[in-house]
PDB file as gemmi writes it, atoms N, CA and C in Angstrom:
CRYST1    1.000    1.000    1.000  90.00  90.00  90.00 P 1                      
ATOM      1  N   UNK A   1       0.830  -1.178   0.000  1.00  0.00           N  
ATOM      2  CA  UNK A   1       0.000   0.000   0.000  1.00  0.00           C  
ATOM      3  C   UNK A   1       0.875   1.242   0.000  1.00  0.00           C  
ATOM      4  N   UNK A   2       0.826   2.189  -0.933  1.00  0.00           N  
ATOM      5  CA  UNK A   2       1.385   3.394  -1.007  1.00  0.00           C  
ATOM      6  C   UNK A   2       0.914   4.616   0.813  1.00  0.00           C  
ATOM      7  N   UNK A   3       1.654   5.382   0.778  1.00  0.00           N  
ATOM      8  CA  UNK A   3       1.255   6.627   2.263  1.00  0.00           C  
ATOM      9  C   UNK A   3       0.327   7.181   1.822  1.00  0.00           C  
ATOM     10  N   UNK A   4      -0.339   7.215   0.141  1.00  0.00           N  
ATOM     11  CA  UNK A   4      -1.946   7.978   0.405  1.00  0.00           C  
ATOM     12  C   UNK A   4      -2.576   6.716   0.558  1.00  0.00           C  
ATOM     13  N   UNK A   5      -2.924   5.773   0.687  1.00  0.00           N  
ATOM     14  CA  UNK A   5      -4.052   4.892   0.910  1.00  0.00           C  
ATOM     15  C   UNK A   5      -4.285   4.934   2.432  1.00  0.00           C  
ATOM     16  N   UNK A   6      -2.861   4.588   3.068  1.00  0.00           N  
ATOM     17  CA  UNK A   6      -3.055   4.821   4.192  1.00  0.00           C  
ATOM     18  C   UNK A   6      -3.641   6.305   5.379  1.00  0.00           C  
ATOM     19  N   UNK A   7      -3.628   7.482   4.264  1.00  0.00           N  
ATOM     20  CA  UNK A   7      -3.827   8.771   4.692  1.00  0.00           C  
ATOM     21  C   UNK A   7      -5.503   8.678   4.569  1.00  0.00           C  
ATOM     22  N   UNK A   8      -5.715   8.100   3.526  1.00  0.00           N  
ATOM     23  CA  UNK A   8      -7.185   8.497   3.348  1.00  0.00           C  
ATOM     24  C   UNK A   8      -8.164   8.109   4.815  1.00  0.00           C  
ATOM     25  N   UNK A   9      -7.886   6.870   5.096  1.00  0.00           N  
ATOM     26  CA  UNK A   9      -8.870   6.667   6.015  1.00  0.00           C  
ATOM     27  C   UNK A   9      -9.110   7.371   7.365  1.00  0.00           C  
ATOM     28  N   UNK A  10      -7.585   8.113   7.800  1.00  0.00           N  
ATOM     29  CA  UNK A  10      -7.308   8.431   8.508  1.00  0.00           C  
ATOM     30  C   UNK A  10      -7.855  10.010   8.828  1.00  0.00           C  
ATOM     31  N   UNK A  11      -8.037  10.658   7.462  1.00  0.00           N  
ATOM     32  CA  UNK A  11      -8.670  12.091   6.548  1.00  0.00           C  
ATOM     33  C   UNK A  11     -10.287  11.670   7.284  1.00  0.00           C  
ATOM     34  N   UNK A  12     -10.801  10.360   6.819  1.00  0.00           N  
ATOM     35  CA  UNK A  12     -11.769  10.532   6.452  1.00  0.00           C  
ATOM     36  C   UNK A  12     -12.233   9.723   8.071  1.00  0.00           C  
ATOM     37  N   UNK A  13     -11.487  10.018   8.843  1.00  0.00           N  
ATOM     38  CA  UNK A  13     -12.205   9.791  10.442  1.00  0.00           C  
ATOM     39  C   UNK A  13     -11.722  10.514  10.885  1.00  0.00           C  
ATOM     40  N   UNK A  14     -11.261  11.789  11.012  1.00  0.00           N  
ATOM     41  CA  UNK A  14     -10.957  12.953  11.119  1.00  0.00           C  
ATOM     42  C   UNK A  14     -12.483  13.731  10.935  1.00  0.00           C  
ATOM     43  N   UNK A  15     -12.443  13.305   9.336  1.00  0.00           N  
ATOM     44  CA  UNK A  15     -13.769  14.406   9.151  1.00  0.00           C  
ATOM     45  C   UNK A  15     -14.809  13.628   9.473  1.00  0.00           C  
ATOM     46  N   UNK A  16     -14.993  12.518  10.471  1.00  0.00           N  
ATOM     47  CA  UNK A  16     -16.290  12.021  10.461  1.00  0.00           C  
ATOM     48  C   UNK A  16     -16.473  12.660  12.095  1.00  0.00           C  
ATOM     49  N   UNK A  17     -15.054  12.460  13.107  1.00  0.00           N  
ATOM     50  CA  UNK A  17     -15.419  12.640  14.474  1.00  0.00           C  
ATOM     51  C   UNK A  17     -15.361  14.543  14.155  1.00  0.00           C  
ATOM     52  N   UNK A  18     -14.791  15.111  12.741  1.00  0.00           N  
ATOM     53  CA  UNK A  18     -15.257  16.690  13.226  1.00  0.00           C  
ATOM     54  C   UNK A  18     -16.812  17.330  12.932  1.00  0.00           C  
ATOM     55  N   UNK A  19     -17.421  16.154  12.239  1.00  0.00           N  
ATOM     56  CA  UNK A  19     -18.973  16.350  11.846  1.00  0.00           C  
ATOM     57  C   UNK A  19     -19.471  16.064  12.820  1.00  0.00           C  
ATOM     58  N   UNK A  20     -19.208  14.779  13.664  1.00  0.00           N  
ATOM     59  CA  UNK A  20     -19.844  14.755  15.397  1.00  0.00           C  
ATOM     60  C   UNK A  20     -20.018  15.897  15.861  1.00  0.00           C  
ATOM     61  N   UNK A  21     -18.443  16.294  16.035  1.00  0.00           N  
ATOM     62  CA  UNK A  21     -18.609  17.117  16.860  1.00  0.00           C  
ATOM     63  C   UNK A  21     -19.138  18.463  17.193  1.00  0.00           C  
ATOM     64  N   UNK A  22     -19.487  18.601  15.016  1.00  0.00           N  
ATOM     65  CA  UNK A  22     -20.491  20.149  14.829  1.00  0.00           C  
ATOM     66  C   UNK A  22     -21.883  19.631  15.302  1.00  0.00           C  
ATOM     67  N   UNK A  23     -22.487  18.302  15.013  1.00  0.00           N  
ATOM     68  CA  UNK A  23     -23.683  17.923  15.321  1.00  0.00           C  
ATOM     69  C   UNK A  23     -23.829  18.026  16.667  1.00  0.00           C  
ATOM     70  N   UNK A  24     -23.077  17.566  17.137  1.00  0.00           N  
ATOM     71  CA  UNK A  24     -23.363  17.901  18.736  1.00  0.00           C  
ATOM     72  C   UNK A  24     -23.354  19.377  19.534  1.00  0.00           C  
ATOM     73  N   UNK A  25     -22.410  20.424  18.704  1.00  0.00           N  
ATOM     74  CA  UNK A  25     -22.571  21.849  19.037  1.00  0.00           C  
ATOM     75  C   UNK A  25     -23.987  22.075  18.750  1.00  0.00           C  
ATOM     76  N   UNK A  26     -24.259  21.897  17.296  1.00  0.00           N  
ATOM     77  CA  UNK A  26     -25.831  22.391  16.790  1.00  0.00           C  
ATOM     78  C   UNK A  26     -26.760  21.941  17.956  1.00  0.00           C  
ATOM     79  N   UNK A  27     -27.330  20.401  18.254  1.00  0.00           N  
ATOM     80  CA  UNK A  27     -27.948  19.726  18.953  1.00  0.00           C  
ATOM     81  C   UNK A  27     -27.952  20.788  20.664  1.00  0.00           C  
ATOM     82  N   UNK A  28     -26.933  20.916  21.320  1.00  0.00           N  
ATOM     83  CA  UNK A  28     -26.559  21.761  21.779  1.00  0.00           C  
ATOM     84  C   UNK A  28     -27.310  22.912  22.067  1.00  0.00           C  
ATOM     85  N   UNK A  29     -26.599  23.899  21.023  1.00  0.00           N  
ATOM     86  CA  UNK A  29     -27.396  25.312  20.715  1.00  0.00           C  
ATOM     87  C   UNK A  29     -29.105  25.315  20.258  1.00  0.00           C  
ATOM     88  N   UNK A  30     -29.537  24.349  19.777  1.00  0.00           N  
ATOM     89  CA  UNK A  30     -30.943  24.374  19.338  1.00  0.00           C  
ATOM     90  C   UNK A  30     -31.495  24.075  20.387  1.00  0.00           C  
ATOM     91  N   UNK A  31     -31.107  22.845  21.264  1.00  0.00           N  
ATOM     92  CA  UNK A  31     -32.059  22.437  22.543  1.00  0.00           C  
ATOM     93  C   UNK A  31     -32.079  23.420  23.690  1.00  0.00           C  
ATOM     94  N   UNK A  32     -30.831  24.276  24.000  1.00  0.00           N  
ATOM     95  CA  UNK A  32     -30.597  24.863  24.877  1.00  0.00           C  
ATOM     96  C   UNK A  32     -30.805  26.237  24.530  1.00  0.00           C  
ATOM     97  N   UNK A  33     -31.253  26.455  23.587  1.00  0.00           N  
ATOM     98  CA  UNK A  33     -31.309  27.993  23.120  1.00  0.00           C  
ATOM     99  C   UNK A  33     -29.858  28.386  23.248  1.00  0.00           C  
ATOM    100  N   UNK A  34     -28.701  28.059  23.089  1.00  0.00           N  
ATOM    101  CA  UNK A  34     -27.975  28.784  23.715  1.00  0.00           C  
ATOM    102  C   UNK A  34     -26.899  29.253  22.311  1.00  0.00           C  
ATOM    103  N   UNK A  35     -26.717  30.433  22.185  1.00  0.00           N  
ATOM    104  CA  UNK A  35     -25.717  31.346  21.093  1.00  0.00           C  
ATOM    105  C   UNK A  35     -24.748  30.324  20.523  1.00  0.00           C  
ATOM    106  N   UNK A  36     -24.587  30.310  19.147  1.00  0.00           N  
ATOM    107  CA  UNK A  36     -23.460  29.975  17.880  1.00  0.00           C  
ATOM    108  C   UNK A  36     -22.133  30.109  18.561  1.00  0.00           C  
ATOM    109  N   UNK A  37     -22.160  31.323  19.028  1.00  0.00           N  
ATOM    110  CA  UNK A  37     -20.807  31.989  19.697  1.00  0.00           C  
ATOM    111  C   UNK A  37     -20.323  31.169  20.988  1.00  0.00           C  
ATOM    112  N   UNK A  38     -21.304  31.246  21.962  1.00  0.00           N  
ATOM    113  CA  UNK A  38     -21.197  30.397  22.976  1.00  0.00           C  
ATOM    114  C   UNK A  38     -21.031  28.719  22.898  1.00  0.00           C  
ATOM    115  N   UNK A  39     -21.814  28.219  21.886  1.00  0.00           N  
ATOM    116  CA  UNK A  39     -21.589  26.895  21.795  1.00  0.00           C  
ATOM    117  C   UNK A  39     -19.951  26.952  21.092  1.00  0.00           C  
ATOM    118  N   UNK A  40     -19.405  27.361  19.714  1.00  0.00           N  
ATOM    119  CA  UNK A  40     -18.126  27.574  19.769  1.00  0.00           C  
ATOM    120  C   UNK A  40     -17.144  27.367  20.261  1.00  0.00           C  
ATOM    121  N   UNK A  41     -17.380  28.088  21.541  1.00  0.00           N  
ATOM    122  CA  UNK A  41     -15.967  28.608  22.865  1.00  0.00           C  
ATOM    123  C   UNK A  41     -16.224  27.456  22.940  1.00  0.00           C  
ATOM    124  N   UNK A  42     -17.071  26.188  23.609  1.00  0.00           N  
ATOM    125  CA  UNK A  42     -16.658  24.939  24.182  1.00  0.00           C  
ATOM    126  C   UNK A  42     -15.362  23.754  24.212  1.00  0.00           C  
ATOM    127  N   UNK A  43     -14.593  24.005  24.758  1.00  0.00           N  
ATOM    128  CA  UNK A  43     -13.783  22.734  24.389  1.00  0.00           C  
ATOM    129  C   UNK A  43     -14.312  21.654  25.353  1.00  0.00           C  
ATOM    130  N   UNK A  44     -13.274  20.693  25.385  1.00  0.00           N  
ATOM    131  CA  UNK A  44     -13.389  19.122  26.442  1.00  0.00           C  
ATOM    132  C   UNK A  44     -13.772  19.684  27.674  1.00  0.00           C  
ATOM    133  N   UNK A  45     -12.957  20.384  27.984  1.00  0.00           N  
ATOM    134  CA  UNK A  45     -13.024  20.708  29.482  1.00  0.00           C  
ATOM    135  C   UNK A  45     -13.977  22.249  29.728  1.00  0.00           C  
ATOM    136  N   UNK A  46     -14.449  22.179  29.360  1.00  0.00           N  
ATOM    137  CA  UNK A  46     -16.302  22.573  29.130  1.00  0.00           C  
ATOM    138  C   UNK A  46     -17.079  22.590  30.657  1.00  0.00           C  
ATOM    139  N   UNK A  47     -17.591  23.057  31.720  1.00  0.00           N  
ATOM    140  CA  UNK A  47     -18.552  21.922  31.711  1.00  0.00           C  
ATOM    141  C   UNK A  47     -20.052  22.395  31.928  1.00  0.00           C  
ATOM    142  N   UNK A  48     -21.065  21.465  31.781  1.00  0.00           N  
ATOM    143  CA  UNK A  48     -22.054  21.300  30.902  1.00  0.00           C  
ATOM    144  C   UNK A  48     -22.812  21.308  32.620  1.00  0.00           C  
ATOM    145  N   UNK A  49     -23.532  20.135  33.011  1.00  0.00           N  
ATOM    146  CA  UNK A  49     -24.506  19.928  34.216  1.00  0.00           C  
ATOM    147  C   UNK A  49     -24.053  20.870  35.092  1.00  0.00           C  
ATOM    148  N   UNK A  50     -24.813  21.433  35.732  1.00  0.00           N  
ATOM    149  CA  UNK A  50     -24.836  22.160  37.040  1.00  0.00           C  
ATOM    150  C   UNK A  50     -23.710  23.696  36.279  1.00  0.00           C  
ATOM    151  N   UNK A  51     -23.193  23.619  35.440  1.00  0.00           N  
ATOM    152  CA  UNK A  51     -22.902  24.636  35.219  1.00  0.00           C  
ATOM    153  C   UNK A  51     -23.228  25.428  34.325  1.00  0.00           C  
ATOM    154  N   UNK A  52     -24.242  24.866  33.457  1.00  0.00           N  
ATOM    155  CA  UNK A  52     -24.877  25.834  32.470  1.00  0.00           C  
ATOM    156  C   UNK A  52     -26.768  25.970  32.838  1.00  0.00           C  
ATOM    157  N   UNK A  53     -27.003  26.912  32.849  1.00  0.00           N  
ATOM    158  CA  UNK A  53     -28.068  26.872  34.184  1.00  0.00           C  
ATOM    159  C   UNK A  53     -29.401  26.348  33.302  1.00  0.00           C  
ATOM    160  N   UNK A  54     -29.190  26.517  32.027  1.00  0.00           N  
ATOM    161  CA  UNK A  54     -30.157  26.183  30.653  1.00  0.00           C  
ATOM    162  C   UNK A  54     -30.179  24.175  31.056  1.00  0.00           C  
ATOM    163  N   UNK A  55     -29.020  23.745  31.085  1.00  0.00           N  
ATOM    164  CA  UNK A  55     -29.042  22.371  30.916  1.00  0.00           C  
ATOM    165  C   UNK A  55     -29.526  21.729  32.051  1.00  0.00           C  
ATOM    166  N   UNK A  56     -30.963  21.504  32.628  1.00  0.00           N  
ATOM    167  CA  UNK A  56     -31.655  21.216  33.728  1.00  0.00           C  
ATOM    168  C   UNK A  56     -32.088  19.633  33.512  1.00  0.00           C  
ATOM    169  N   UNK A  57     -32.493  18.943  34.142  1.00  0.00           N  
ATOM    170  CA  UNK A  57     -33.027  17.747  34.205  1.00  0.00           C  
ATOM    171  C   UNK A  57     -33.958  17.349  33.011  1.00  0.00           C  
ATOM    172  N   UNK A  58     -34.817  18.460  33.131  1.00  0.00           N  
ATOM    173  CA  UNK A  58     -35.641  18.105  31.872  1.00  0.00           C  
ATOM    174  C   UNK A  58     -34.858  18.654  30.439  1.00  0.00           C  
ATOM    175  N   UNK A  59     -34.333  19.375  30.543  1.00  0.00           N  
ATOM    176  CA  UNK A  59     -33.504  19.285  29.136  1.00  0.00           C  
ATOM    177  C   UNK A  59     -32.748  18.587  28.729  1.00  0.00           C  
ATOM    178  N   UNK A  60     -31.876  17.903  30.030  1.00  0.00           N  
ATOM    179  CA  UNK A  60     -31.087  16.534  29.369  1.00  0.00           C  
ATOM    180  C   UNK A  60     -31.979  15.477  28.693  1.00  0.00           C  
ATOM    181  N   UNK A  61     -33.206  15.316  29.436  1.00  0.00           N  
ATOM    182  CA  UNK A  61     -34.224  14.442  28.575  1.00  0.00           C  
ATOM    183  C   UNK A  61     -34.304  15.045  27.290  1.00  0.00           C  
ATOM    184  N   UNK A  62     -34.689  16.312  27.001  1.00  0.00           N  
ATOM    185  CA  UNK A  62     -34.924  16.412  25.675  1.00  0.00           C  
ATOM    186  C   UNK A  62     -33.587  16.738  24.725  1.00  0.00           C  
ATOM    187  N   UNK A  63     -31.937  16.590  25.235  1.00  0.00           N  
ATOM    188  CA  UNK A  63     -31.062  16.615  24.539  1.00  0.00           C  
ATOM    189  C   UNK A  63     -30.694  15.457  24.265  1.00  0.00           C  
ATOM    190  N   UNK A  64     -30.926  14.133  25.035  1.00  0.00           N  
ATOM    191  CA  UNK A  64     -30.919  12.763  24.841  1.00  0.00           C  
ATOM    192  C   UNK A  64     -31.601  12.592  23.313  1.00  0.00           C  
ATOM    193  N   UNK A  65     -33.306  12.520  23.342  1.00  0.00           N  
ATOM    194  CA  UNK A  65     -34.157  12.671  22.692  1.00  0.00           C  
ATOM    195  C   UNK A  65     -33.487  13.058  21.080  1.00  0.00           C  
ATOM    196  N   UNK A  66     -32.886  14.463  21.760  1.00  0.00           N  
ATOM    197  CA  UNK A  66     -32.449  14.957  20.186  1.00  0.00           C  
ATOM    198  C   UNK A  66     -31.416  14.022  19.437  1.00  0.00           C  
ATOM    199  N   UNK A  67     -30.424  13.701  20.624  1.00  0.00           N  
ATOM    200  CA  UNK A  67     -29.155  13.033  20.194  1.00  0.00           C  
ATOM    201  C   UNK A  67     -29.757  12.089  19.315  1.00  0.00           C  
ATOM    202  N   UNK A  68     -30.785  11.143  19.639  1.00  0.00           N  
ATOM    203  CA  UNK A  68     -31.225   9.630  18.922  1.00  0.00           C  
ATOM    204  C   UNK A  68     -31.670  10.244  18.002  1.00  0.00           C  
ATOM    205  N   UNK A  69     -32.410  11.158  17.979  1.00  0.00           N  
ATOM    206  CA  UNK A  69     -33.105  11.649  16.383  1.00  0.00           C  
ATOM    207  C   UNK A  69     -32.236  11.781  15.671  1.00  0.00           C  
ATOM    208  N   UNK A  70     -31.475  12.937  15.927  1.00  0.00           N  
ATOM    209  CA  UNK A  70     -29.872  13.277  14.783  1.00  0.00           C  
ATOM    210  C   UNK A  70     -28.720  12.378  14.574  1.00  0.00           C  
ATOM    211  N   UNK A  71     -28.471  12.092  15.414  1.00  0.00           N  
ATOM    212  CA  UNK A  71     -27.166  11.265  15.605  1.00  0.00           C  
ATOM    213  C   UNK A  71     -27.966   9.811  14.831  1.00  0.00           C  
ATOM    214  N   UNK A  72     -28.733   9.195  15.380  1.00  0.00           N  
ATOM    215  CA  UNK A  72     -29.761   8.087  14.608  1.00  0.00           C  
ATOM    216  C   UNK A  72     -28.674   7.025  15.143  1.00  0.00           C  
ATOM    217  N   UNK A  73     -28.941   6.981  16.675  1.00  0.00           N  
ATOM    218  CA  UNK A  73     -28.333   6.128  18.040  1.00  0.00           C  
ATOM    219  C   UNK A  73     -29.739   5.865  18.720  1.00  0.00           C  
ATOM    220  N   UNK A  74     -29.703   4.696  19.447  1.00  0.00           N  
ATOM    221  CA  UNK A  74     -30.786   4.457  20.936  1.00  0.00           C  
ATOM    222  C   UNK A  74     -29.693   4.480  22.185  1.00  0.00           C  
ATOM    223  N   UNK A  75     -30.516   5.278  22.987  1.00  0.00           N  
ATOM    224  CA  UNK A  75     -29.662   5.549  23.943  1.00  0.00           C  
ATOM    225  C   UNK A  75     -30.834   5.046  24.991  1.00  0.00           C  
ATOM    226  N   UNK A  76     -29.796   4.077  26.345  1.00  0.00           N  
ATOM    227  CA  UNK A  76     -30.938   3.202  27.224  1.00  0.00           C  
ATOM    228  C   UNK A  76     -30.317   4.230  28.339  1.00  0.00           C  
ATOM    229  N   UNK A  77     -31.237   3.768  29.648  1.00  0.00           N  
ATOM    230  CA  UNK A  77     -31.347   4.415  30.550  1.00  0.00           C  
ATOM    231  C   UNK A  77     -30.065   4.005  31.440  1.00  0.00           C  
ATOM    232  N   UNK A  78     -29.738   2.900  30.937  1.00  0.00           N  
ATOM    233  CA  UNK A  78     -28.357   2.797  31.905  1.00  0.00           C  
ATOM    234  C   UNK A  78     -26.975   3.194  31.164  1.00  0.00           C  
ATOM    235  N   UNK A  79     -27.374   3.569  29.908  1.00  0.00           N  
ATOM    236  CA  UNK A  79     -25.801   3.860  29.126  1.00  0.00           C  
ATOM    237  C   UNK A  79     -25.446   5.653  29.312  1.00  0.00           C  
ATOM    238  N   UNK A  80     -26.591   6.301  30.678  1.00  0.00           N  
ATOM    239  CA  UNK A  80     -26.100   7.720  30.719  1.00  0.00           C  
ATOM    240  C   UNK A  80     -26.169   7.902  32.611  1.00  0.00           C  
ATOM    241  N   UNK A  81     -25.408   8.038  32.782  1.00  0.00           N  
ATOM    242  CA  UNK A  81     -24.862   8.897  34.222  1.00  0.00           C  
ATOM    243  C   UNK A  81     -24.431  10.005  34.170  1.00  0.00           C  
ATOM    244  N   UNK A  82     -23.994  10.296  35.619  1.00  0.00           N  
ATOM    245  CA  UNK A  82     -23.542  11.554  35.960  1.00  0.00           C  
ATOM    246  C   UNK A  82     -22.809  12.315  35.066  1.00  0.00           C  
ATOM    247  N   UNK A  83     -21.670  11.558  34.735  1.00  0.00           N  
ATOM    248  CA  UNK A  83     -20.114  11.772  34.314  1.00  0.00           C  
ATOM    249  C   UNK A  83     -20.694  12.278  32.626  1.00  0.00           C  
ATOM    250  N   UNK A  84     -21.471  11.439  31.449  1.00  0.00           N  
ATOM    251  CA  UNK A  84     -21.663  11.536  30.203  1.00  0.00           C  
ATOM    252  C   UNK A  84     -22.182  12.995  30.477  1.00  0.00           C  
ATOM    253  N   UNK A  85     -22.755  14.187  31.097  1.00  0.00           N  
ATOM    254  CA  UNK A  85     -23.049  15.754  30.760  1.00  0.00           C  
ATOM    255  C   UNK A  85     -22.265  16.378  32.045  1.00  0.00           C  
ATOM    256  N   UNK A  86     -20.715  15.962  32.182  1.00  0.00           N  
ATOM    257  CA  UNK A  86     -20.462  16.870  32.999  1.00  0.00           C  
ATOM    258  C   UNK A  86     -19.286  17.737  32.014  1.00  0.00           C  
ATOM    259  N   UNK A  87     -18.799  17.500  31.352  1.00  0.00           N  
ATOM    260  CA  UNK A  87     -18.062  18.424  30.013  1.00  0.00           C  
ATOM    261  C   UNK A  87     -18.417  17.698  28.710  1.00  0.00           C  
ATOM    262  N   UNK A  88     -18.218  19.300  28.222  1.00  0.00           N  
ATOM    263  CA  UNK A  88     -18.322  18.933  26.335  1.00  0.00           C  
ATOM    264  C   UNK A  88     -17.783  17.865  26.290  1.00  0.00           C  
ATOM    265  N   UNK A  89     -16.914  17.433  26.292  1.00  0.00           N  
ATOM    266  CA  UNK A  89     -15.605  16.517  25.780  1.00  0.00           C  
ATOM    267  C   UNK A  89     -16.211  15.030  26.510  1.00  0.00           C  
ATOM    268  N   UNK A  90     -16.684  14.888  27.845  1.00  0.00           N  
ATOM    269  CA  UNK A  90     -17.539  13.829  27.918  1.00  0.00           C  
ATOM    270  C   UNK A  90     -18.603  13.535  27.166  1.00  0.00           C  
ATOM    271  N   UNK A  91     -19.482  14.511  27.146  1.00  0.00           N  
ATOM    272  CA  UNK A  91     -20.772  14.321  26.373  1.00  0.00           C  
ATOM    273  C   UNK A  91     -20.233  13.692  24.921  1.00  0.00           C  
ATOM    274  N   UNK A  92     -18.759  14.375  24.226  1.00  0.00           N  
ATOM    275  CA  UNK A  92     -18.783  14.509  22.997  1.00  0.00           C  
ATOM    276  C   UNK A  92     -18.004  12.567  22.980  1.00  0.00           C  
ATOM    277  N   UNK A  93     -17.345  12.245  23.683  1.00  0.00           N  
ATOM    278  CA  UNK A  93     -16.474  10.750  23.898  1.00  0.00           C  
ATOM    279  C   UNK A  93     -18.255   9.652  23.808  1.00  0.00           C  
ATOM    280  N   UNK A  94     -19.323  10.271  24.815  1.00  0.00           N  
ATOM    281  CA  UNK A  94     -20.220   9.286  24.460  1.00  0.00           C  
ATOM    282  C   UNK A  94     -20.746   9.351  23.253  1.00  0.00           C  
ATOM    283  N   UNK A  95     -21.113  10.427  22.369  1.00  0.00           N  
ATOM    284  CA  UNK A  95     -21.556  10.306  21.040  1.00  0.00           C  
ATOM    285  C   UNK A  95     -20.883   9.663  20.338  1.00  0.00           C  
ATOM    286  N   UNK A  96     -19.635   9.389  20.397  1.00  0.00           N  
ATOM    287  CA  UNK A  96     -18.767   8.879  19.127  1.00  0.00           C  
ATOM    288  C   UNK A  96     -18.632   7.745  19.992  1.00  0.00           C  
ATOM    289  N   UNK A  97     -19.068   7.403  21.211  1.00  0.00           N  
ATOM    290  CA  UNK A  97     -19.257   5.809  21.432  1.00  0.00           C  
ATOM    291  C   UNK A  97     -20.110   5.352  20.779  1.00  0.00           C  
ATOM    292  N   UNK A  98     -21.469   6.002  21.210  1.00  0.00           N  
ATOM    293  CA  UNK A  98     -22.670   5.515  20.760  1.00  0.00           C  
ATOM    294  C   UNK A  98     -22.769   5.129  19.054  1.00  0.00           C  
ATOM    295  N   UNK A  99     -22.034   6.112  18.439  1.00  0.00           N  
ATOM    296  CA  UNK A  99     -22.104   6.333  16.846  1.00  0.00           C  
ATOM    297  C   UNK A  99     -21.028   5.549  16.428  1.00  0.00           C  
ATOM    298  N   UNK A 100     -20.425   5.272  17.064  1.00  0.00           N  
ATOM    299  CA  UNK A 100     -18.916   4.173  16.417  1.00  0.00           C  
ATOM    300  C   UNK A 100     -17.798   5.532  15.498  1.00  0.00           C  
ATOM    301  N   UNK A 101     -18.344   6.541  16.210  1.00  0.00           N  
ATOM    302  CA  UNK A 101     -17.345   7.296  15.175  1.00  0.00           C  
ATOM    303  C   UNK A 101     -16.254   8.048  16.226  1.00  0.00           C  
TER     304      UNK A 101                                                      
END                                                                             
């Protein structure tokens, strides 16, 4: 195998976990009302529960909700705890569990 065969796949899971990771900003900003700008700034170390005052109990239900619609994952009641919405970068490690990406 030549170094582009081997580049490609590598390109092309690059651009699959950086499409996650816009889907999950969008998902994000639409459920939470919360600014383009603000979703943006997020990196890993983010954090999300108890510190964003928008992301309440009942909105994690309906950001779950969204995730399975968009993402087009089932997510069970025991595959989310504490830890999966306490930073971006958690939330974002379970999507690309859930999605294999």
């Amino acid at each position: 195998m030549t170094a582009e065969s081997h580049s490609a796949p590598a390109s092309d899971s690059r651009k699959a976990e950086d499409a996650l990771d816009t889907q999950l900003r969008e998902i994000l900003k639409d459920i939470l009302s919360l600014s383009g700008e603000r979703v943006a700034a997020f990196d890993d170390t983010t954090p999300l529960f108890g510190a964003l005052p928008e992301l309440d109990s009942m909105a994690v239900a309906g950001l779950l909700t969204e995730m399975e619609d968009r993402l087009h994952i089932i997510i069970e009641d025991d595959d989310v705890d504490g830890e999966t919405f306490e930073t971006f970068g958690s939330l974002l490690a379970f999507a690309r569990m859930k999605t294999g990406r």
